[in-house]
XYZ file of C-alpha atoms in Angstrom:
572
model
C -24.557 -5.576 -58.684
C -25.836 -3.556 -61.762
C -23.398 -2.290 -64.182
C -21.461 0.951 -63.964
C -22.310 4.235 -66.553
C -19.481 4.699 -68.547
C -19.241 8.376 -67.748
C -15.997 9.802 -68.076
C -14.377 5.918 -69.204
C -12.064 6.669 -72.464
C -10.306 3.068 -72.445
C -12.226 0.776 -74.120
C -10.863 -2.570 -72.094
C -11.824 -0.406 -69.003
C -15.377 -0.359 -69.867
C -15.182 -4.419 -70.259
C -13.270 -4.889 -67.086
C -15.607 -2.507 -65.215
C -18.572 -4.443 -66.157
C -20.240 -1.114 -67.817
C -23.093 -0.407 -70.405
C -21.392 -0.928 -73.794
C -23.042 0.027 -76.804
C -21.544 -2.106 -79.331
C -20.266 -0.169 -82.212
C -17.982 -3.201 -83.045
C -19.594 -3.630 -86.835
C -18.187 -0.573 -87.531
C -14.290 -2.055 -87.176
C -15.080 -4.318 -90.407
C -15.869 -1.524 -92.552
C -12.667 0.902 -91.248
C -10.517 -2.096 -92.052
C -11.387 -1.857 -95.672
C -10.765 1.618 -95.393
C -7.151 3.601 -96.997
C -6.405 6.737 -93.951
C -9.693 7.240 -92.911
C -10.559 10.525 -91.196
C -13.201 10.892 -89.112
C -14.566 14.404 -87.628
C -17.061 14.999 -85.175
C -18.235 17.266 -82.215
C -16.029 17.265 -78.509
C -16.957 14.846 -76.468
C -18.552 12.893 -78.755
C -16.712 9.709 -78.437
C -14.042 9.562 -80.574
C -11.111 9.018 -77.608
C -14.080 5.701 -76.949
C -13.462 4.724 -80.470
C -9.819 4.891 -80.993
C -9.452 2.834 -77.844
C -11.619 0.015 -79.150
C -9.518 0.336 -82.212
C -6.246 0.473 -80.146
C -7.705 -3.028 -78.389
C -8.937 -4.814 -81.636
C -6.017 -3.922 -83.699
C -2.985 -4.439 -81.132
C -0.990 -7.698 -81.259
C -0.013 -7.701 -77.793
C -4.008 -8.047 -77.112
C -4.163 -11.279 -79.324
C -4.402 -13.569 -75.964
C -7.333 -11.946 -74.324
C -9.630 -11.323 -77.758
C -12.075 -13.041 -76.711
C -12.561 -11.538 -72.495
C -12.774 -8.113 -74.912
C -14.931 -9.153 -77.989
C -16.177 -12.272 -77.247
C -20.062 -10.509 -76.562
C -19.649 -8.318 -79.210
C -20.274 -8.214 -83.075
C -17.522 -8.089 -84.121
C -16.291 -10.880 -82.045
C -18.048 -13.246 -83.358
C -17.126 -11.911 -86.855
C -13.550 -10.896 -86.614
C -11.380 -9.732 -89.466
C -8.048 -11.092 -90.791
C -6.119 -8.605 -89.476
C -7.387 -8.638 -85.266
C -4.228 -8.222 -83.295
C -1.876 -8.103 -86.197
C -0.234 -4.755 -85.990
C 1.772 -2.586 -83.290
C -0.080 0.269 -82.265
C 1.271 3.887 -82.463
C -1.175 5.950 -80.624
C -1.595 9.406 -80.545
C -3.805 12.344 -78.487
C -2.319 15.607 -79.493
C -4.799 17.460 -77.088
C -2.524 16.761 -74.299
C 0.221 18.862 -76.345
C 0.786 22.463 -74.557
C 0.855 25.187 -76.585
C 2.712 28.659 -76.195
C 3.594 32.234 -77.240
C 6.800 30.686 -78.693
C 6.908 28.821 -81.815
C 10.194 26.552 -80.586
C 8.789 25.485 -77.412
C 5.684 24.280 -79.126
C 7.930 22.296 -81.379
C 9.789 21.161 -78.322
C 6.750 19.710 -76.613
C 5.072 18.654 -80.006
C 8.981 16.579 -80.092
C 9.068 15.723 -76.317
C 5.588 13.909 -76.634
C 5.465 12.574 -79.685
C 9.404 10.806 -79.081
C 8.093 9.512 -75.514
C 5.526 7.342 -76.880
C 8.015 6.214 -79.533
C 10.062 5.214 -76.057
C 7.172 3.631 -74.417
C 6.345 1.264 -77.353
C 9.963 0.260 -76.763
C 8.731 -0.997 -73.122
C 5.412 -1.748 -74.704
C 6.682 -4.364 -76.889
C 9.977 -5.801 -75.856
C 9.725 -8.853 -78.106
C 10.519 -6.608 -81.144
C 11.766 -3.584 -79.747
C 14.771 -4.867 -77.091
C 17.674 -4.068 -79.789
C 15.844 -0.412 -81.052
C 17.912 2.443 -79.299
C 16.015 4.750 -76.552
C 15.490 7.896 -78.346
C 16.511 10.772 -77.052
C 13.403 13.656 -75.570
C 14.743 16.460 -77.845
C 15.374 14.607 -80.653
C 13.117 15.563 -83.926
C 10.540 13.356 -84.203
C 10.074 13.699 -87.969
C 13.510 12.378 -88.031
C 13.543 9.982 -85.124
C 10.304 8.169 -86.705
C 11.319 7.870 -90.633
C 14.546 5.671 -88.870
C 12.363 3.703 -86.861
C 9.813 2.784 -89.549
C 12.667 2.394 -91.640
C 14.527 -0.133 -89.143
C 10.983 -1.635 -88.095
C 10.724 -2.366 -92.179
C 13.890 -3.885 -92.423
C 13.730 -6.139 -89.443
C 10.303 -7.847 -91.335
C 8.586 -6.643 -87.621
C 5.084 -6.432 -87.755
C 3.402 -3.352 -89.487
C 2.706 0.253 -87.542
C -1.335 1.252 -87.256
C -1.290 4.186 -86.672
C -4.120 6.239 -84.563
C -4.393 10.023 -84.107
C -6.716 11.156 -81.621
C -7.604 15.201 -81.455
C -5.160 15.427 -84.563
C -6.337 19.437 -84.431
C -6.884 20.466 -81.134
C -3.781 21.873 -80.104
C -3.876 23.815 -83.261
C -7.442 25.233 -82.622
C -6.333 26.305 -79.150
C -4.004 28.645 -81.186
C -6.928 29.972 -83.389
C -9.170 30.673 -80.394
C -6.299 32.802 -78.513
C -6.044 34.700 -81.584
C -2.530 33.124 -82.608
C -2.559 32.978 -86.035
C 0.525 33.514 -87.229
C 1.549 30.600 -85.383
C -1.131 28.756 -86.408
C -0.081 29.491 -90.030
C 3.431 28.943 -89.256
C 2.919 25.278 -87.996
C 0.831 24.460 -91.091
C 2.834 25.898 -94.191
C 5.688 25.135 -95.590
C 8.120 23.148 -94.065
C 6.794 22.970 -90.210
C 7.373 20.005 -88.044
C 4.171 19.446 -87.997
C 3.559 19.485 -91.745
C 6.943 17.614 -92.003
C 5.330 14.585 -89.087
C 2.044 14.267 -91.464
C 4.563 13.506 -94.701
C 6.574 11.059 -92.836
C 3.243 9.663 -92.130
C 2.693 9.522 -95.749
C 6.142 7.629 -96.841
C 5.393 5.119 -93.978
C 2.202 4.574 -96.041
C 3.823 4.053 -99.102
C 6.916 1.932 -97.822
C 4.279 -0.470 -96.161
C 5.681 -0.145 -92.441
C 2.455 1.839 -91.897
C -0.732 -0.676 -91.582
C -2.927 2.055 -91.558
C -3.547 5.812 -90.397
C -6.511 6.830 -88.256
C -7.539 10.384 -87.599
C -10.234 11.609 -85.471
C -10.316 15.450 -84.693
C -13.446 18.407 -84.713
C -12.501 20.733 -87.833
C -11.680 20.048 -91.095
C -9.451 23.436 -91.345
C -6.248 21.900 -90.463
C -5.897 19.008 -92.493
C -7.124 20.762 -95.178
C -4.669 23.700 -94.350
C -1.811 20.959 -94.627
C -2.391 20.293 -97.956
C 0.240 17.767 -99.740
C 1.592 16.897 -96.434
C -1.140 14.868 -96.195
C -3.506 14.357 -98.973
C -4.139 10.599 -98.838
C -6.525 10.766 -96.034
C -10.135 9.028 -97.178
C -12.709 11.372 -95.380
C -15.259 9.669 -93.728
C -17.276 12.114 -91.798
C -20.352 13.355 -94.510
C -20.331 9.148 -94.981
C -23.986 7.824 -94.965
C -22.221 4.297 -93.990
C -20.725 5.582 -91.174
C -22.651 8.663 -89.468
C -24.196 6.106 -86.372
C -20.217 5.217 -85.756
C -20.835 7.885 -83.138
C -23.694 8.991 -80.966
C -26.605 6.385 -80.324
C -29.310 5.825 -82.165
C -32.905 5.907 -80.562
C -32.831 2.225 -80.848
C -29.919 1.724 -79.343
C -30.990 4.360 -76.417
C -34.137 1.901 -76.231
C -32.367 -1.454 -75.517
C -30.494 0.764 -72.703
C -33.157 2.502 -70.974
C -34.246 -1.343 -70.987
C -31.566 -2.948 -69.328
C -31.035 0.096 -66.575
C -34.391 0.072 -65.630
C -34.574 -3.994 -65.443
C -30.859 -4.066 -63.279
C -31.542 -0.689 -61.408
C -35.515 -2.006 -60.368
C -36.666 1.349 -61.262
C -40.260 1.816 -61.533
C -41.754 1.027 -65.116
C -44.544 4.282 -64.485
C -41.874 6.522 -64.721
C -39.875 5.706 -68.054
C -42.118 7.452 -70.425
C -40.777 10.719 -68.463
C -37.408 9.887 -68.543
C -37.190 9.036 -72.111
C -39.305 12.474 -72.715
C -36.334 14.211 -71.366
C -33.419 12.293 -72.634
C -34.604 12.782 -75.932
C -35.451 16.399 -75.728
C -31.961 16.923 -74.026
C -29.770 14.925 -76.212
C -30.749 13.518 -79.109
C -31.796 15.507 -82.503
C -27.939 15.312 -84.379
C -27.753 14.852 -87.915
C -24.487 14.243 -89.675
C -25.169 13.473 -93.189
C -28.707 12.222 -93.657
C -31.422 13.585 -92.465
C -33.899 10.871 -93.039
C -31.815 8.634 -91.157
C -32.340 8.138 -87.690
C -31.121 11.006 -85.615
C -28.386 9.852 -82.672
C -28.521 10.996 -79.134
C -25.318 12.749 -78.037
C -23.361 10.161 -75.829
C -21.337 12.377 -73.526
C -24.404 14.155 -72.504
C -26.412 11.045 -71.964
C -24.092 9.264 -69.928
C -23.974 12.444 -67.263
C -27.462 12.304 -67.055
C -27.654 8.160 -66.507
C -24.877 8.209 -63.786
C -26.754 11.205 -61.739
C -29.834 9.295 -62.427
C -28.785 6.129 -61.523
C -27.039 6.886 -58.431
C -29.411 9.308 -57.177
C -32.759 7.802 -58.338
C -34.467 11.064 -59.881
C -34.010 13.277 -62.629
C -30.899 15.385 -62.332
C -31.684 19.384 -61.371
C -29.242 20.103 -64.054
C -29.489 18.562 -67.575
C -26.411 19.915 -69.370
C -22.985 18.784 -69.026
C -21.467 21.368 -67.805
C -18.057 19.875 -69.655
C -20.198 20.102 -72.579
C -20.616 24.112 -72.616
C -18.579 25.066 -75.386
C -16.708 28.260 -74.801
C -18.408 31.248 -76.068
C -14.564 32.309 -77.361
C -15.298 29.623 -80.448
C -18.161 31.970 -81.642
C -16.828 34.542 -80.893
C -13.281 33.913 -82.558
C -15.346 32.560 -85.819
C -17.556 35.654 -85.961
C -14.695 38.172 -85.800
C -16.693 40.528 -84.674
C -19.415 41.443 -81.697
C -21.602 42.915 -84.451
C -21.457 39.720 -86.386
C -22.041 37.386 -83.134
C -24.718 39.168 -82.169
C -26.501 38.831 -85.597
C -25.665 35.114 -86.103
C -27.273 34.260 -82.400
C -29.991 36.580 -83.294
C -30.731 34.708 -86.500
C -30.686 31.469 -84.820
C -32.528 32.448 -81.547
C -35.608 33.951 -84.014
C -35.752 30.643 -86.078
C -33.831 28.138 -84.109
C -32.692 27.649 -87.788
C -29.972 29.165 -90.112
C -29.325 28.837 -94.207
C -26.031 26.991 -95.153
C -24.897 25.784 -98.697
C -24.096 22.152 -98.663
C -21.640 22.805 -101.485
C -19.307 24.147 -98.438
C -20.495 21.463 -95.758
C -19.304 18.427 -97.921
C -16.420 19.965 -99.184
C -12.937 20.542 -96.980
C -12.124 24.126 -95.740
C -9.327 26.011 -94.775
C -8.630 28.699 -92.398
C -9.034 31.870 -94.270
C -12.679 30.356 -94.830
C -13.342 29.441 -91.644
C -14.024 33.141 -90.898
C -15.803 33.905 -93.603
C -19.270 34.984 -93.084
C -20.441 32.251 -95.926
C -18.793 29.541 -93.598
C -20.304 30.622 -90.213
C -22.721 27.879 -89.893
C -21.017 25.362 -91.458
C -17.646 25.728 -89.035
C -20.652 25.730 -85.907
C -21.721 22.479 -87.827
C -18.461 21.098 -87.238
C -18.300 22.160 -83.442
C -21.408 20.444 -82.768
C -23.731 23.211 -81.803
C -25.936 23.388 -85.164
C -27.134 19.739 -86.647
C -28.989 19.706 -90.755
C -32.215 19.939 -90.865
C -32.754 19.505 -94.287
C -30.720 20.587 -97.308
C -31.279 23.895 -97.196
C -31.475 24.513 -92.910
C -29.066 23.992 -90.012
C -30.702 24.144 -86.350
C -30.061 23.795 -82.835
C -30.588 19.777 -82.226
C -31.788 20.057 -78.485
C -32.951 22.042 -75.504
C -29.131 21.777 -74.298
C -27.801 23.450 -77.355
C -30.945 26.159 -77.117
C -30.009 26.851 -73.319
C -26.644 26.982 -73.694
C -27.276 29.579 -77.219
C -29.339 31.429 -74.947
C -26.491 31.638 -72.545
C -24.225 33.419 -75.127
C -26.569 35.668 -76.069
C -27.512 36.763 -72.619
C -23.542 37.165 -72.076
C -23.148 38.794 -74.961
C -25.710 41.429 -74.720
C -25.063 41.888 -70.977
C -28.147 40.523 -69.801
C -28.667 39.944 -66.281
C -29.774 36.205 -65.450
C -28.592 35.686 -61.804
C -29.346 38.834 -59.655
C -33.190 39.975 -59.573
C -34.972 36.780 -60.219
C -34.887 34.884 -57.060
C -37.922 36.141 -55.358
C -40.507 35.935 -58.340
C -39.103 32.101 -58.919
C -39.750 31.677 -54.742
C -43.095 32.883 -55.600
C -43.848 30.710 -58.233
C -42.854 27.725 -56.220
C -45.080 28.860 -53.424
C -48.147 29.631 -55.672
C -47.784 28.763 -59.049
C -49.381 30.925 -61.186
C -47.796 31.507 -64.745
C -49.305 35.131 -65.557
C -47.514 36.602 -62.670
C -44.501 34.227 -63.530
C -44.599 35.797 -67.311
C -44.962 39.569 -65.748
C -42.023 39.009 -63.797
C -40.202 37.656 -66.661
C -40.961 40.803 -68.973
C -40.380 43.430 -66.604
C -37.286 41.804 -65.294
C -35.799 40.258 -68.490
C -37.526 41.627 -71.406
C -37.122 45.357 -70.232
C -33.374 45.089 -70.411
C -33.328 44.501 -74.092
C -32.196 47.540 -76.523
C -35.676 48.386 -78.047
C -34.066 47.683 -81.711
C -34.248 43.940 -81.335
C -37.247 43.524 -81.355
C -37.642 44.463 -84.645
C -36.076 41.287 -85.361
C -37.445 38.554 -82.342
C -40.632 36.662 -83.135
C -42.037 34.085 -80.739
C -39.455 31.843 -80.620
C -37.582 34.464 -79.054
C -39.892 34.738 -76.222
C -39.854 30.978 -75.831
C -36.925 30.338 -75.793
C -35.238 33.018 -73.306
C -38.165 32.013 -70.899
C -37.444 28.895 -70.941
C -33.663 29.397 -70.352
C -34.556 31.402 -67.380
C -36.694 29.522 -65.743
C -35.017 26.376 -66.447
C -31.859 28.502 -64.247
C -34.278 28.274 -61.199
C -37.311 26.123 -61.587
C -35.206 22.904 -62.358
C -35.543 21.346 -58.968
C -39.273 20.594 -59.849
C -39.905 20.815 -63.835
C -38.619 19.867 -67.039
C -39.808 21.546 -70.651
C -40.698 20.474 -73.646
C -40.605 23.077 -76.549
C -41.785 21.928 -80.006
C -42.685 18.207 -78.561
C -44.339 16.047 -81.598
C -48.101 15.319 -81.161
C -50.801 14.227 -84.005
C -52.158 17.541 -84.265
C -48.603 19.294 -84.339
C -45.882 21.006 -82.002
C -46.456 22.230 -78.706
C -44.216 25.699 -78.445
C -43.426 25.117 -74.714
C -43.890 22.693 -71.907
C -44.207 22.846 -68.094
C -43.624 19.510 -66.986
C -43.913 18.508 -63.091
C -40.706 16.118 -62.762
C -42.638 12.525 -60.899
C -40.996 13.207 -57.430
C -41.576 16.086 -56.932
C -44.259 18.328 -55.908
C -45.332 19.029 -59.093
C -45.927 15.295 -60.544
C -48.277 15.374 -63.379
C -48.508 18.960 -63.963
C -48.571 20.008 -67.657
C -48.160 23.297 -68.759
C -48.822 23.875 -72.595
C -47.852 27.276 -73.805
C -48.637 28.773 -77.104
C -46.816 31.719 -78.015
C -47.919 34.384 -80.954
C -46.057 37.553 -81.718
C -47.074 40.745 -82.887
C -44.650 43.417 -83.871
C -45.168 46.873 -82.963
C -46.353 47.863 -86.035
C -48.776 44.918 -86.770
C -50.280 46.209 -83.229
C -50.642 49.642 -84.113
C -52.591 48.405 -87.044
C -55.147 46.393 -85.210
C -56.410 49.855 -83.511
C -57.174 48.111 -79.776
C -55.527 48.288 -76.314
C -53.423 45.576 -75.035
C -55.903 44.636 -72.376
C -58.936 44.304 -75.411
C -56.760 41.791 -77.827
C -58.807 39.558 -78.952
C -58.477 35.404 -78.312
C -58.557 34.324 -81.673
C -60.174 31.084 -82.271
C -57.846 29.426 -84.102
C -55.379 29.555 -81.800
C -57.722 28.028 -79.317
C -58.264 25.095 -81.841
C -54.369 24.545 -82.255
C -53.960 24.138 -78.825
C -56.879 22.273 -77.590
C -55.282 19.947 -80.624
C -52.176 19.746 -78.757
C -54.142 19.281 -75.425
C -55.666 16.092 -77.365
C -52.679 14.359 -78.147
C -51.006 14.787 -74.268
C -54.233 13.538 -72.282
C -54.019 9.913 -74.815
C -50.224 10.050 -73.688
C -50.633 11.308 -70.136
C -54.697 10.343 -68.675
C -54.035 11.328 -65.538
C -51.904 14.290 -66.100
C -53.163 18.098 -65.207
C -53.054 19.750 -68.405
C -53.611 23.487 -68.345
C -53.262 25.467 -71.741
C -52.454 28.872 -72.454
C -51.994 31.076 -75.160
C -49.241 34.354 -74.721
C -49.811 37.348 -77.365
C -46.561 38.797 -76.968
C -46.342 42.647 -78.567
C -42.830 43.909 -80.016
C -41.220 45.237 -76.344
C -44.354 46.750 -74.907
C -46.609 44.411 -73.028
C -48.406 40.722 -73.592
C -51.261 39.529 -72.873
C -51.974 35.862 -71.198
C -55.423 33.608 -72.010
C -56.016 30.542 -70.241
C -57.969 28.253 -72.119
């Protein structure tokens, strides 16, 4: 039997006694041991619940007997530190905390859950806990916790490490239903919740507290909680630890290797697959970006189980527990006028400015809505990754579909009512002029006419793409800005191998021409000239694919596209 994808698998002894695909981040424990509080942000889904379980398993005393069934293949079990199974574990995943219109019932479940796993370590660990009282549900847990640390201290019991998974999300749920004055409430003064971080802090300096680690999305709320909790060591803009989480292409490699060798699939068709995982899923930079880029994890997985179990590619390549609700932009933008123009930037360039000055720095709420802070607070929700110092961009195709998708919601475009025939049509007879007419008169047309004083031919390429991916999914995949020696295709038809289009390549040049560049150039639509350069750039292209792909049928095209009114389609 091949191993299982660890899809959906949060518990890191699960993945071991499943016999799954690990990717062994295990190194990583030896530095976070050296480490005073770290806190460690990054995207949902991104693995962090993955990581604090493998912390939860290496650090927990009670999993000193079985070290080696859970390390024993891994690096760091074969280079363990000191302090392996030393400590009791107080774990915490505040996203399972419900929130409320009501200030006292959210301190009443923040109490109820927080004081149960205080209970359960009681069960958990009856060799030190037998004489500790059961503490009662409504009890304060600020309170309830500075007497058990303190008793845990004076009984010379091992020390407390202490993890915090999704220390913010219950918190952001009440910024994105517009709740701020709870929000505010819970983080000022003297809140529980500010109160829980500064008993935190004392168990820290008493020395019943091993260690504290915090893994959330946004750096708002910690920030926002100021003195509470200032000894946190911030670790996510770390250059040591930015491959902590995600997978790097290397580590995708020795993968892809070991499915295809215990799955038997056939070697022909890898070069596809890894075209597509890459273009789906990989393209995040944390910190630096002449390091190695990683591949989303979440997102991977989804597609390995579907491909694994069903033997092709997957019809649909996004995790659709991935889409981030459009409510996040939204909520961060304020306003429609200001969502609009932020997706408009990005959608022109697939790019937008940010000052690093604000990205390595901490934030708090107030800024988080400021205009100045837009990209970096979509930064820290995973949809925009650096580019370079001066540019944040979409990392993938998934991020550029699901971008497209807000902007088509937000602007009230239709994408599911009038397109089913043309795509039929297609399928029947491919032909990509009629394909692009259809698009433009369907699509294009329902755009207000002031746009496109601001599109250029990304826009074009992209909202194609994110329609016909909707329908055409079944039998291609796309490539848009794909690396070859003479440059960057725009976008890519690509047959998927069992299917009816295997080997098809479609390479599509787009060039844009506002409505007053066209009015300039004194000719009809139908009379635009083929300029020869643009013929040379993508007969350059065409180069590069047939040394990839000899046997593939490449046909190239070049799409003048002018402001709103009509476009005109060579074949080369």
């Amino acid at each position: 039997m091949p191993k299982i994808i660890p899809y959906g698998i949060m518990n890191y002894a699960e993945i071991i006694t499943k016999n799954a695909y690990l990717i062994d981040k295990t190194s990583y424990i030896k530095n976070l041991d050296n480490i005073q509080n770290p806190v460690f942000l990054r995207p949902r889904r991104f693995g962090k619940s993955l990581l604090c379980s493998m912390l939860e398993h290496y650090f927990d005393i009670n999993h000193g007997d079985n070290f080696q069934e859970l390390f024993g293949q891994t690096w760091i079990g074969t280079n363990p530190t000191k302090n392996h199974n030393t400590y009791i574990i107080l774990k915490y995943d505040f996203s399972v905390i419900p929130i409320s219109d009501n200030l006292s019932e959210i301190e009443q479940n923040f109490n109820r859950y927080c004081v149960g796993k205080l209970n359960q370590i009681r069960n958990y660990y009856p060799q030190f806990f037998q004489s500790f009282p059961v503490i009662l549900p409504d009890e304060n847990i600020s309170t309830a916790l500075a007497l058990w640390l303190d008793n845990l201290k004076q009984s010379g019991l091992p020390r407390v490490y202490v993890i915090i998974d999704e220390y913010d999300n219950f918190v952001n749920q009440l910024i994105t239903g517009n709740k701020d004055h709870l929000y505010e409430e819970i983080t000022s003064g003297d809140s529980f919740f500010r109160t829980f971080f500064k008993v935190l802090k004392e168990g820290r300096q008493t020395g019943a507290v091993a260690n504290v680690f915090i893994t959330g999305v946004l750096p708002i709320t910690i920030d926002d909680l100021t003195s509470s909790y200032n000894i946190g060591t911030f670790l996510t803009l770390d250059r040591s630890f930015e491959h902590m989480l995600g997978f790097t292409q290397t580590e995708v490699n020795s993968l892809m290797d070991l499915i295809y060798q215990d799955y038997a699939f056939d070697p022909s068709t890898r070069k596809q697959i890894d075209e597509v995982i890459k273009s789906q899923y990989n393209g995040y930079h944390f910190v630096n970006t002449n390091a190695e880029a990683v591949y989303n994890p979440t997102m991977l997985m989804s597609f390995l189980r579907e491909f694994c179990d069903q033997k092709i590619i997957p019809k649909n390549l996004t995790d659709l527990n991935l889409r981030t609700d459009l409510s996040w932009v939204k909520r961060i933008t304020n306003q429609p006028e200001n969502t609009e123009e932020i997706l408009t930037d990005i959608l022109k360039t697939n790019t937008i400015p940010y000052d690093e000055e604000y990205l390595i720095s901490k934030f708090n709420k107030s800024q988080f809505f400021n205009k100045n802070y837009y990209p970096i607070s979509l930064f820290y929700l995973g949809m925009l990754t650096r580019k370079d110092e001066f540019l944040l961009e979409l990392p993938n195709l998934s991020m550029r579909k699901i971008f497209t998708e807000y902007y088509n919601e937000l602007l009230h475009i239709d994408v599911s009512t009038r397109y089913a025939s043309m795509m039929q049509e297609f399928v029947n007879r491919p032909d990509l002029e009629k394909l692009f007419a259809d698009y433009w008169r369907l699509y294009i047309a329902q755009f207000p006419e002031a746009i496109f004083s601001q599109v250029n031919e990304n826009f074009y390429r992209t909202t194609f793409y994110e329609l016909c991916s909707r329908y055409l999914s079944t039998w291609f995949t796309w490539n848009i800005e794909r690396s070859y020696p003479k440059g960057k295709t725009d976008l890519e038809f690509v047959g998927k191998y069992h299917e009816r289009f295997a080997g098809l390549r479609w390479i599509i040049e787009f060039k844009y021409v506002s409505n007053t560049e066209f009015s300039k150039m004194k000719c009809t639509i139908e009379n635009i000239p083929l300029r020869e350069e643009d013929t040379r750039q993508i007969q350059g292209y065409a180069q590069g694919i047939r040394q990839e792909y000899p046997d593939a049928t490449i046909r190239l095209f070049v799409i003048y596209c002018i402001g709103n009114q009509d476009f005109r389609i060579f074949e080369i």
